[in-house]
Coordinates of C-alpha atoms and ligand atoms in Angstrom, one line a residue:
X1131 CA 91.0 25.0 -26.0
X1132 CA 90.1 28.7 -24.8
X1133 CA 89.6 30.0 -28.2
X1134 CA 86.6 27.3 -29.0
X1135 CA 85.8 28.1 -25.9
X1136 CA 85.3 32.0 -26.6
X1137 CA 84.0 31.0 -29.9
X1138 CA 81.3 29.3 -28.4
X1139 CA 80.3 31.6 -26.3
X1140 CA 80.2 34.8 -28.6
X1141 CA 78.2 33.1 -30.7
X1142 CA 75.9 35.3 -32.6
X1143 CA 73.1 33.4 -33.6
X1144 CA 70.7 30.3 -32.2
X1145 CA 72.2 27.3 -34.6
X1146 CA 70.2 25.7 -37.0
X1147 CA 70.5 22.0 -37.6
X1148 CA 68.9 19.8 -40.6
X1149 CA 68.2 16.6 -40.7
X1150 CA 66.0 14.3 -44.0
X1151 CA 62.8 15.1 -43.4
X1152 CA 61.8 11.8 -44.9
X1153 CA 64.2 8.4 -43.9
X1154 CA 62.6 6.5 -40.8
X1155 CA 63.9 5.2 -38.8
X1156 CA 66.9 6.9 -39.0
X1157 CA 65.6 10.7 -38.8
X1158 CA 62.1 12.8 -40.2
X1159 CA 60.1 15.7 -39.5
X1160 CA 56.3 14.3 -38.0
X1161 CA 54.3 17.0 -37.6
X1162 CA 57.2 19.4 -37.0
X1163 CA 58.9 17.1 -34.6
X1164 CA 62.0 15.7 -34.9
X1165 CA 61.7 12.0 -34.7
X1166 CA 64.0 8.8 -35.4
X1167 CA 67.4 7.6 -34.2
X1168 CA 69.2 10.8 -34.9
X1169 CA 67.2 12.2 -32.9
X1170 CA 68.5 10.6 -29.8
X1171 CA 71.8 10.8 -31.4
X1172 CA 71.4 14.3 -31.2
X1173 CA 70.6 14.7 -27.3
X1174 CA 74.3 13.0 -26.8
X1175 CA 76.3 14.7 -29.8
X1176 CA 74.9 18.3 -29.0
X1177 CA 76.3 17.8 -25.2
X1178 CA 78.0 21.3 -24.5
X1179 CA 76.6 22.8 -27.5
X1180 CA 74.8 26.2 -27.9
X1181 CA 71.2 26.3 -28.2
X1182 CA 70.5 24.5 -31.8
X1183 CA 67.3 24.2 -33.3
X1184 CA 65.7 22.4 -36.2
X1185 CA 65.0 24.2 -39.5
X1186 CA 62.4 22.1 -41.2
X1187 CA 63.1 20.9 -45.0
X1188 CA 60.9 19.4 -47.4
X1189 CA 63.3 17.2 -48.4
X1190 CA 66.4 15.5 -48.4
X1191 CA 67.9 17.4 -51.6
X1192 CA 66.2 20.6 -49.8
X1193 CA 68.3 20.1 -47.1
X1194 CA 71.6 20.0 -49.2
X1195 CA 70.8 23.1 -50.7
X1196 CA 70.1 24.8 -47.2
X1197 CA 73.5 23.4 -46.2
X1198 CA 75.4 24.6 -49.0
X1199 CA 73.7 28.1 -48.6
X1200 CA 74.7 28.3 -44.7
X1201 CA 71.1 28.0 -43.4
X1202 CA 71.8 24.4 -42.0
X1203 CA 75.0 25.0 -40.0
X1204 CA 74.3 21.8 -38.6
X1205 CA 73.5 18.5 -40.8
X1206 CA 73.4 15.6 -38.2
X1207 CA 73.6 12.4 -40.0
X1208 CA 74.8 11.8 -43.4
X1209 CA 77.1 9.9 -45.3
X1210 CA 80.3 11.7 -46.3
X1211 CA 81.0 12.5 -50.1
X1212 CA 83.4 14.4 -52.4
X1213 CA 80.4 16.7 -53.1
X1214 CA 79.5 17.1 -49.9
X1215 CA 83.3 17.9 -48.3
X1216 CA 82.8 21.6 -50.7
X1217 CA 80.7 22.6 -48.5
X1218 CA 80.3 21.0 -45.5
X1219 CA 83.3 19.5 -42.9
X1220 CA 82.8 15.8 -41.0
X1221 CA 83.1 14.6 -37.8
X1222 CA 83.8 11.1 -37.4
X1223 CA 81.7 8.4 -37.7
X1224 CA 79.0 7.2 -35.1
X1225 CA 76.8 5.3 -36.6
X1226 CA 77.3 2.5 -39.1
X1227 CA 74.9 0.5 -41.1
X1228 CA 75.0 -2.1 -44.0
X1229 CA 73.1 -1.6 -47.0
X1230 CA 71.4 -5.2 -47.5
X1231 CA 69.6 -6.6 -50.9
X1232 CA 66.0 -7.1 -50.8
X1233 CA 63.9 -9.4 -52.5
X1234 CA 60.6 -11.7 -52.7
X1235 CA 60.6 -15.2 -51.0
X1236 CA 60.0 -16.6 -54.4
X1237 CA 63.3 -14.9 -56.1
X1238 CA 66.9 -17.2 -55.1
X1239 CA 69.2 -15.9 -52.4
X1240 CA 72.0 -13.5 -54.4
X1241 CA 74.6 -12.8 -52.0
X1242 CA 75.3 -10.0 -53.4
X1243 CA 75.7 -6.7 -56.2
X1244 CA 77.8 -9.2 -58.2
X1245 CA 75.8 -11.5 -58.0
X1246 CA 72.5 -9.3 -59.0
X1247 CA 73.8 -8.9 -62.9
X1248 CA 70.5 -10.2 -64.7
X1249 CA 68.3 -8.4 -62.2
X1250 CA 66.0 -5.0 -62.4
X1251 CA 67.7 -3.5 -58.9
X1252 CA 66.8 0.3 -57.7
X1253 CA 68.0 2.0 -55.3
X1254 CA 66.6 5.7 -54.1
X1255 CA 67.2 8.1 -56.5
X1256 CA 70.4 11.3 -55.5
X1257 CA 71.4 8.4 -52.3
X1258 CA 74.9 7.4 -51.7
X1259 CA 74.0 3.7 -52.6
X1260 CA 72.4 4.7 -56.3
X1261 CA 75.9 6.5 -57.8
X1262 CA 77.8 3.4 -56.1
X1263 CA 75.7 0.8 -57.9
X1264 CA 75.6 3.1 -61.5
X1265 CA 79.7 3.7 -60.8
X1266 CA 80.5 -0.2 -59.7
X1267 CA 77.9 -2.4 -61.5
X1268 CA 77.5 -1.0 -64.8
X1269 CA 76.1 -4.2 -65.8
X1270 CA 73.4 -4.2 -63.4
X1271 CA 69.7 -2.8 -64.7
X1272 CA 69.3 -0.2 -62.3
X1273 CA 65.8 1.7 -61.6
X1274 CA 65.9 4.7 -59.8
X1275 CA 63.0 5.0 -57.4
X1276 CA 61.4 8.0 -55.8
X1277 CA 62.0 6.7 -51.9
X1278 CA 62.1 3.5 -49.6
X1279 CA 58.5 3.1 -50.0
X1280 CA 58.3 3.3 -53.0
X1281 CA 61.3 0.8 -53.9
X1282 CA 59.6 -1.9 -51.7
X1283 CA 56.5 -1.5 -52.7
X1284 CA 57.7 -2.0 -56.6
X1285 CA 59.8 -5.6 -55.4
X1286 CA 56.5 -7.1 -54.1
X1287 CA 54.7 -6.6 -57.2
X1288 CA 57.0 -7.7 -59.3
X1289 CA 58.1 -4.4 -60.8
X1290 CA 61.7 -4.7 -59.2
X1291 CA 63.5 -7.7 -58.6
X1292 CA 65.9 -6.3 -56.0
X1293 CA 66.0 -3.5 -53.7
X1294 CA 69.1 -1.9 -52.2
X1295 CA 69.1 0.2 -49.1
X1296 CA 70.0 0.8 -45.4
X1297 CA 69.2 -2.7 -43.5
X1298 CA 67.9 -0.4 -40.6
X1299 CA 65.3 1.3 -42.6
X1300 CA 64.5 -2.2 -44.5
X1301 CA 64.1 -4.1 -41.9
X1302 CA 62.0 -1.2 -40.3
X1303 CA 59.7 -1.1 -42.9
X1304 CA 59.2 -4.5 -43.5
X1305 CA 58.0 -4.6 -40.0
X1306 CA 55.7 -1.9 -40.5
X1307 CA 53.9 -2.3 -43.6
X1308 CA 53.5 -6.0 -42.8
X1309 CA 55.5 -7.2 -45.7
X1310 CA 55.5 -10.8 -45.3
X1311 CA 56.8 -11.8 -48.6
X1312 CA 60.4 -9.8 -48.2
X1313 CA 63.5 -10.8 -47.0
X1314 CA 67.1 -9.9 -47.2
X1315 CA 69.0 -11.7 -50.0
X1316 CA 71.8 -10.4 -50.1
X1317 CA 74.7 -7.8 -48.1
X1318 CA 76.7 -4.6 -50.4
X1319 CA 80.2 -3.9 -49.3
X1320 CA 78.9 -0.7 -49.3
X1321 CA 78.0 0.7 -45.8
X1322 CA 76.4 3.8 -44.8
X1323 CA 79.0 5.4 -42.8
X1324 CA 77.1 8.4 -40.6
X1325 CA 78.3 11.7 -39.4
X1326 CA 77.6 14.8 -38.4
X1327 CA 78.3 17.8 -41.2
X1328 CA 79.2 21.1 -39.9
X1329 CA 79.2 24.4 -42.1
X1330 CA 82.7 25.7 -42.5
X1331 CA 82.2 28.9 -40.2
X1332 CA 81.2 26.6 -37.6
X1333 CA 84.1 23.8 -37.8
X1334 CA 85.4 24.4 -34.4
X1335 CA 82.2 22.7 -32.7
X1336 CA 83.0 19.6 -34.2
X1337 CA 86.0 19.0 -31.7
X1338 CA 83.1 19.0 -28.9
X1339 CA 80.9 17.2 -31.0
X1340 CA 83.7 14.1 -31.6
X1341 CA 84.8 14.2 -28.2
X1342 CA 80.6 13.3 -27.3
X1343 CA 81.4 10.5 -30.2
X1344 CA 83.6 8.8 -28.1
X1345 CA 81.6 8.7 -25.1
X1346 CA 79.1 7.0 -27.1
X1347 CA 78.7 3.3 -25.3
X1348 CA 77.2 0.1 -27.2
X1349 CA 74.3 0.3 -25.1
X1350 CA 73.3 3.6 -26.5
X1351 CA 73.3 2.5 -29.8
X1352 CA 71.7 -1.0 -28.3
X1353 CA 68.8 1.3 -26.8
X1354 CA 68.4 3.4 -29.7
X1355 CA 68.3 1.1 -32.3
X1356 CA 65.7 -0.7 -29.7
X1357 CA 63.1 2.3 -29.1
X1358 CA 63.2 3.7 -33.4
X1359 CA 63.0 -0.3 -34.7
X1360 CA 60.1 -1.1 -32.1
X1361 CA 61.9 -4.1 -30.9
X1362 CA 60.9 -4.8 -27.3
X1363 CA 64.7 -5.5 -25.1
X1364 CA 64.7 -9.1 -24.6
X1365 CA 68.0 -10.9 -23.0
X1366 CA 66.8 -14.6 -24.3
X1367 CA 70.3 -16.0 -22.6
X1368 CA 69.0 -14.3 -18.5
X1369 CA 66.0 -15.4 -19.4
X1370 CA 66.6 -19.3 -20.1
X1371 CA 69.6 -18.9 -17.1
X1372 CA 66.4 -17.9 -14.8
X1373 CA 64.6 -20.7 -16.2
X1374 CA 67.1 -22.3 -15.8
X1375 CA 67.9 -22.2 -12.6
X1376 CA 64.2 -21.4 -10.9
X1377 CA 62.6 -24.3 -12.6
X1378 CA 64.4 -27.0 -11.0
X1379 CA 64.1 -24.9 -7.8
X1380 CA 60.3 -24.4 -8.2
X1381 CA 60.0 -28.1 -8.9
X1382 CA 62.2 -28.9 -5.8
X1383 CA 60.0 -26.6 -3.4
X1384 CA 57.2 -27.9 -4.6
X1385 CA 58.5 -31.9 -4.1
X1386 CA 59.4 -31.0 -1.1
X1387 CA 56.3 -29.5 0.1
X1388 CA 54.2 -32.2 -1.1
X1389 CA 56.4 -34.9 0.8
X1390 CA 55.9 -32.8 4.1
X1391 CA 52.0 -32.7 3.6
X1392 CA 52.2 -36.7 2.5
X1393 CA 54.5 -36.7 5.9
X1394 CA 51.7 -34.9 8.0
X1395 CA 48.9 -36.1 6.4
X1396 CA 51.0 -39.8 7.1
X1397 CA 51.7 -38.8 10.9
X1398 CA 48.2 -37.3 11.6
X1399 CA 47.2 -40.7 10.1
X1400 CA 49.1 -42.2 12.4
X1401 CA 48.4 -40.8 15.1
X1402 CA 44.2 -41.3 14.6
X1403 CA 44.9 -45.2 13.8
X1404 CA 47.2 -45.5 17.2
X1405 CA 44.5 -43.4 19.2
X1406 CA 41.9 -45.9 17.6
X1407 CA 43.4 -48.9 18.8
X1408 CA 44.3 -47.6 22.2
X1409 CA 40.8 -46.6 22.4
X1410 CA 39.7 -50.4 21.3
X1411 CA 42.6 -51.9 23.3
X1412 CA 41.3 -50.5 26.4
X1413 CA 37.2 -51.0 25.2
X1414 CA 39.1 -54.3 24.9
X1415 CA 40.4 -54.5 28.4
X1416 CA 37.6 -52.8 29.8
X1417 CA 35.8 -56.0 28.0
X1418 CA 38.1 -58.8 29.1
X1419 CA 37.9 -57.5 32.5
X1420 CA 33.9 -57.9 32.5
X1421 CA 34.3 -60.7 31.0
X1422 CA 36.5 -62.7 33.3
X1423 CA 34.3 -60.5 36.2
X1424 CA 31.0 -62.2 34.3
X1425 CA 32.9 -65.4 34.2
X1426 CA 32.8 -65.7 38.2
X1427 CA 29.9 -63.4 39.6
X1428 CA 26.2 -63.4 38.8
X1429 CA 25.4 -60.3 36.9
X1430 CA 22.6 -58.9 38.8
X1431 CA 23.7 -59.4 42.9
X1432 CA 27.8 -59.1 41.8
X1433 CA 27.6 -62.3 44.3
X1434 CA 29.9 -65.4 42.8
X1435 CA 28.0 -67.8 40.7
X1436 CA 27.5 -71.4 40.4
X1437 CA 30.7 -72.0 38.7
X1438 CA 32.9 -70.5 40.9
X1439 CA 31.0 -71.9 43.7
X1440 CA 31.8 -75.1 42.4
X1441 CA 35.5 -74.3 41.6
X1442 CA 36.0 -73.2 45.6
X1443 CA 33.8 -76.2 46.9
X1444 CA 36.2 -78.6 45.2
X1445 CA 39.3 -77.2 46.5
X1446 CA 37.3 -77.9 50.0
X1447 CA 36.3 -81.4 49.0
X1448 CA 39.8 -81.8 48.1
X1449 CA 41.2 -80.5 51.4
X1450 CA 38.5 -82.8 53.2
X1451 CA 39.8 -85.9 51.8
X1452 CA 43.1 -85.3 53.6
X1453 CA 41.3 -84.6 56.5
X1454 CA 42.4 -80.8 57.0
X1455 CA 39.8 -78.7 57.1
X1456 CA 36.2 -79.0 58.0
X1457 CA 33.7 -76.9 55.9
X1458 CA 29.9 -76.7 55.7
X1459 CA 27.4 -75.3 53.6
X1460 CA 24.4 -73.2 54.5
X1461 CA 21.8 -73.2 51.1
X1462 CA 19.3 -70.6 51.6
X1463 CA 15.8 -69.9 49.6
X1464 CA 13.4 -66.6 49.7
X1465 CA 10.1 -67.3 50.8
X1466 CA 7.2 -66.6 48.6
X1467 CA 9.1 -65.0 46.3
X1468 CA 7.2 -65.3 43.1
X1469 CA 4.2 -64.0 45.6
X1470 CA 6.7 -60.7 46.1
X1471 CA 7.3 -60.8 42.4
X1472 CA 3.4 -60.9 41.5
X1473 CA 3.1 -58.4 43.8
X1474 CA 5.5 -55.7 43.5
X1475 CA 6.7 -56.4 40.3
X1476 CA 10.0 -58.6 38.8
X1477 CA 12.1 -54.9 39.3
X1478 CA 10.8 -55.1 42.8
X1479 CA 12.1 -58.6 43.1
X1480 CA 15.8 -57.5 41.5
X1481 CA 16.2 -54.5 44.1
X1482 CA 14.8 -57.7 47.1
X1483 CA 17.7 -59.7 45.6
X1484 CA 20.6 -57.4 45.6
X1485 CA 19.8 -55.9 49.1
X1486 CA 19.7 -59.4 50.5
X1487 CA 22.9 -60.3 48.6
X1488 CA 24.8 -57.3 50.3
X1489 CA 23.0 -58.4 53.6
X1490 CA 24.9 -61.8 53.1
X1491 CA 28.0 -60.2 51.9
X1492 CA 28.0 -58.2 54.8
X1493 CA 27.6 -61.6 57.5
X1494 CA 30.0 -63.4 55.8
X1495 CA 33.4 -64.0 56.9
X1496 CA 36.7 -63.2 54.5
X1497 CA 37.0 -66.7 54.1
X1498 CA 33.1 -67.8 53.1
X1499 CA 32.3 -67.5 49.8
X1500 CA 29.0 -66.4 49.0
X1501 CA 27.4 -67.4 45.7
X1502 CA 24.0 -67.4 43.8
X1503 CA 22.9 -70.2 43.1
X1504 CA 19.6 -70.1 41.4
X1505 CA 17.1 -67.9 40.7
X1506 CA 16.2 -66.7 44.3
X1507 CA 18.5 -69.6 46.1
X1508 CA 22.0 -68.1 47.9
X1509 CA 24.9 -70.4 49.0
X1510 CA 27.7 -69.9 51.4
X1511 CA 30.3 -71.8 51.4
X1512 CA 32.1 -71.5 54.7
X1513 CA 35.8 -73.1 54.9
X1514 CA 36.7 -74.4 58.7
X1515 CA 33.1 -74.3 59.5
X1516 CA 31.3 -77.8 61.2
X1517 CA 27.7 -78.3 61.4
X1518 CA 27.6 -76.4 64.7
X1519 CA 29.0 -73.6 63.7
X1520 CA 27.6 -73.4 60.5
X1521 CA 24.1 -73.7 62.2
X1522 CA 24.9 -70.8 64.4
X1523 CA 25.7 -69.2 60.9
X1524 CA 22.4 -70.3 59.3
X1525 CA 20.3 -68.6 62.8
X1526 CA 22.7 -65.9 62.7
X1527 CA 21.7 -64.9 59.3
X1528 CA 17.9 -65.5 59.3
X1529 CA 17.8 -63.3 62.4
X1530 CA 19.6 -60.5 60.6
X1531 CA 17.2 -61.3 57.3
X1532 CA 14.1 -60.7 59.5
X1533 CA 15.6 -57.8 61.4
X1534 CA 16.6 -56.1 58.0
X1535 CA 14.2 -53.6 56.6
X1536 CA 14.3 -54.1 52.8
X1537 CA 13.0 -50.7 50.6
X1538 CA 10.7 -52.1 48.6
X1539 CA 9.2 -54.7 50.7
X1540 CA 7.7 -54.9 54.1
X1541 CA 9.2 -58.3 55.3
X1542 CA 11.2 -60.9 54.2
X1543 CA 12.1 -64.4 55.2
X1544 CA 14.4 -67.1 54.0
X1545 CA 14.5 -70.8 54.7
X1546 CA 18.0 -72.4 55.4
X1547 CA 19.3 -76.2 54.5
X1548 CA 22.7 -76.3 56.2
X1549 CA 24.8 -79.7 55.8
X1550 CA 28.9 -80.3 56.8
X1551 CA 30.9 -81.8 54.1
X1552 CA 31.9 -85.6 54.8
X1553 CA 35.3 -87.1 54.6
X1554 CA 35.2 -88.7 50.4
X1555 CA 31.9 -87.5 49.9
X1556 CA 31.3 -85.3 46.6
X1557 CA 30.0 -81.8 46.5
X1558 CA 27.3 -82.9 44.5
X1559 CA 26.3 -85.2 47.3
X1560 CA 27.3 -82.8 50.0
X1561 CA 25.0 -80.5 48.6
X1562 CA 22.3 -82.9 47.8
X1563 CA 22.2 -83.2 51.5
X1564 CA 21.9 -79.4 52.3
X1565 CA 19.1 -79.2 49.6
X1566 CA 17.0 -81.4 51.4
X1567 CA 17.2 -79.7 54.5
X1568 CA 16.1 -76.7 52.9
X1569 CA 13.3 -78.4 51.5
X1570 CA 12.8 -80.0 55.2
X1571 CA 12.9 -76.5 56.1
X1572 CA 10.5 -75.0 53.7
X1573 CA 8.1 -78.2 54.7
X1574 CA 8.2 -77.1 58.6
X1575 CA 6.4 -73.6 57.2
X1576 CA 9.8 -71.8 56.2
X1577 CA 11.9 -68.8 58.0
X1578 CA 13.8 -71.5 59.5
X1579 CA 16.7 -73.4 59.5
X1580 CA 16.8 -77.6 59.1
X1581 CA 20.3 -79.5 59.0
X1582 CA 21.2 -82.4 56.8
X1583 CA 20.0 -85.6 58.6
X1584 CA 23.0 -87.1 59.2
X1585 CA 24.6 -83.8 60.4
X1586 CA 21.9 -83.4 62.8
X1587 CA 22.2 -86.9 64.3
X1588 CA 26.0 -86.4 65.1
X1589 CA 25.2 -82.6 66.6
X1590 CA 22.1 -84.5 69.4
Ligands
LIG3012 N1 12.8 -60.6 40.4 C1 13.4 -61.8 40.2 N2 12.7 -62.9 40.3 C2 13.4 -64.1 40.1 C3 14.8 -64.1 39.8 N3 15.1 -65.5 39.7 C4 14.0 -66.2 39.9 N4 13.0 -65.4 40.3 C5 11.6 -65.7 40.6 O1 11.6 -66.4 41.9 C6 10.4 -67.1 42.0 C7 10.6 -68.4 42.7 O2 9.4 -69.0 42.8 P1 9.2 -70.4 43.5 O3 10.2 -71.4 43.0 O4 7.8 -70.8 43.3 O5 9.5 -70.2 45.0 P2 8.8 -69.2 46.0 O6 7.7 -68.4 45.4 O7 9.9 -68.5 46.7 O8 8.2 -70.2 47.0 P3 8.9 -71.0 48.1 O9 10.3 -71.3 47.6 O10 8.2 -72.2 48.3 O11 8.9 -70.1 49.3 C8 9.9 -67.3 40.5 O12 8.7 -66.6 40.4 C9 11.0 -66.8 39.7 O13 10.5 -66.2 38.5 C10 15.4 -62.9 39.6 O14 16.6 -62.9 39.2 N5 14.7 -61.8 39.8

């Protein structure tokens, strides 16, 4: 309205305000500061207020007396009384607290005043709560005490049973002092009912100062009652839902990425065992290959050896005995070898072998097979060869033998036993035959060529 308005603002002095100088945590003067609950409360209820300021008291009585003399225009939290109303007008209430019974662990829970007849109870001394026990429990022995302290201090050792007072400031300075053997008994019907008190001449600001009343939210009495009662804001319900829910989530991450490193570690696994065994597969193959190579040729010339000699001689002494194909052999034998070995050296006489291998290789038909047969003893094996032919074989080759230049050694010659395989004869016999003519051959002074006896008959 514009004459509150105007009032406010022809105001002609700063306004004082008063508070108990002594009743943490609701309000107190440390070291000149205004401290407590109230005042927070007094940041919000002075909203749109002239300038106030505090006038310090020395005590709660002290600042009564101020009030009712008009220095305190302003006294911001108290409870409202009959006494009070003659000099001072209310706003409404904004802060409400229970006054709570408190006693030693020892002592039984009471409930309550009516139930606290045969106890020593005190209360402090000129507060709301000590004319309401003395009017309402008559029977009750009351002890009037000097303050909060001092009524706490008097129920641990024994000197009180029960003390009576605002369950903010108990439980406040319980916490503080470290008073382990307290604890609330009991709750009064008697609440502490808080309000600001304005001086008569200033009534009109009370219309501003309800309206800031109702803005006032839970949460700002939440967060005040929080930062004066040292209690640190904990929301136990978010903090189990987070649990809640991040736990299992955590849990599942971390399943989750210990089955993809198993996986990996699994796969890479894998992957080293399968390149292993390709790796040995083909060492295997590689293997089986030399093996079945080994299983046919002589290792040192690569020439076929006895065995497979054998295997392709039979087929011929096979064909033979159904009369369709001639064949001959031509068995040849280095001369003086173990001289050249003596001589040059056993390597020497490797490198002589293999060059005279590739020599015979390199004369030989598709169809011959050449073979090793011994030591330093060749074999060819030449499929529809007769004697004749296979004697132009056995010249052709001792020519090319003593035309060849071999690196290692300044000549070379070879003797040659050369028979024609016989309708039914075997190959043992067959060759029997062609080794004797090589040893005819090595008899006549060797580097020459002798045929089987009967071969040579049917050939003159
Ligand atoms: N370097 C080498 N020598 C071999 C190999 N196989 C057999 N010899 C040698 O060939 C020699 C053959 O000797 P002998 O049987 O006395 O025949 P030779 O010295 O050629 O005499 P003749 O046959 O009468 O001309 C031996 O000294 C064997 O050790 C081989 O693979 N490499």
């Amino acid at each position: 309205p514009a004459a509150q308005t105007s009032s406010l603002e022809t105001l002609p002095q700063t306004l004082n305000y008063c508070i108990d100088p002594d009743w943490m945590p609701y309000e107190a003067i440390i070291d000149g500061e205004h401290q407590g609950m109230s005042a927070d409360y007094r940041k919000l209820l002075f909203k749109g207020l002239p300038e106030t300021r505090l006038l310090s008291t020395s005590s709660w009585s002290d600042t009564l007396k101020r009030a009712k003399q008009g220095h305190c225009h302003i006294v911001l939290m108290l409870n409202k009384t009959d006494a009070r109303s003659q000099y001072l007008e209310f706003s409404d209430v904004y802060l409400r607290a229970a006054n709570v019974l408190v006693s030693r662990f020892e002592l039984p829970v009471i409930g309550s005043l009516s139930a606290a007849k045969n106890y020593r109870v005190g209360a402090v001394e000129g507060y709301r709560i000590s004319e309401y026990i003395q009017t309402h429990y008559p029977e009750i022995d009351f002890v009037p005490v000097a303050s909060e302290d001092e009524g706490l201090r008097q129920v641990e050792h024994g000197e009180l049973d029960v003390y009576v007072g605002s369950m903010y400031l108990v439980n406040n300075r319980i916490q503080k002092q470290g008073l382990t053997n307290l604890r609330i008994v009991g709750w009064t019907r008697f609440d502490d009912a808080l309000r600001v008190g304005v001086v008569p001449e200033y009534s009109y600001l009370l219309s501003r100062i309800n309206q800031n009343i109702q803005q006032l939210t839970e949460q700002h009495h939440i967060d005040i009652y929080q930062r004066w009662n040292h209690i640190k804001p904990y929301n136990k319900t978010d903090h189990d839902l987070v649990w809640q829910i991040s736990l299992p989530l955590v849990l599942l991450i971390f399943f989750l990425a210990y089955r993809y490193r198993l996986l990996g570690q699994y796969n890479e696994r894998l992957s080293a065992t399968n390149a292993e065994l390709q790796a040995l597969r083909a060492k295997l193959e590689d293997r089986n290959k030399e093996l079945s190579y080994l299983s046919v040729h002589d290792p040192l010339t690569g020439l076929y050896n006895r065995t497979q000699v054998i295997v392709a001689a039979s087929e011929q002494v096979k064909l033979k005995s159904r009369d369709v194909n001639d064949c001959s052999i031509v068995l040849l034998d280095i001369d003086d070898f173990k001289q050249l070995n003596d001589q040059f050296g056993h390597n020497t006489g490797d490198k002589v072998l293999k060059e005279l291998s590739e020599l015979l290789e390199e004369q030989a038909r598709e169809v011959d097979v050449v073979g090793r047969w011994g030591g330093e003893e060749f074999i060819l094996l030449c499929p529809g060869t007769n004697i004749s032919n296979a004697r132009f074989v056995a010249f052709r080759l001792k020519q090319e033998i003593n035309n060849f230049t071999f690196s290692a050694v300044p000549d070379l010659t070879c003797s040659f036993g050369v028979s024609e395989l016989h309708k039914g004869e075997s190959f043992d016999a067959w060759l029997e035959r062609a080794d004797q003519a090589l040893y005819k051959a090595k008899a006549q002074g060797k580097n020459c060529v002798c045929l089987a006896e009967d071969d040579a008959d049917r050939l003159s």
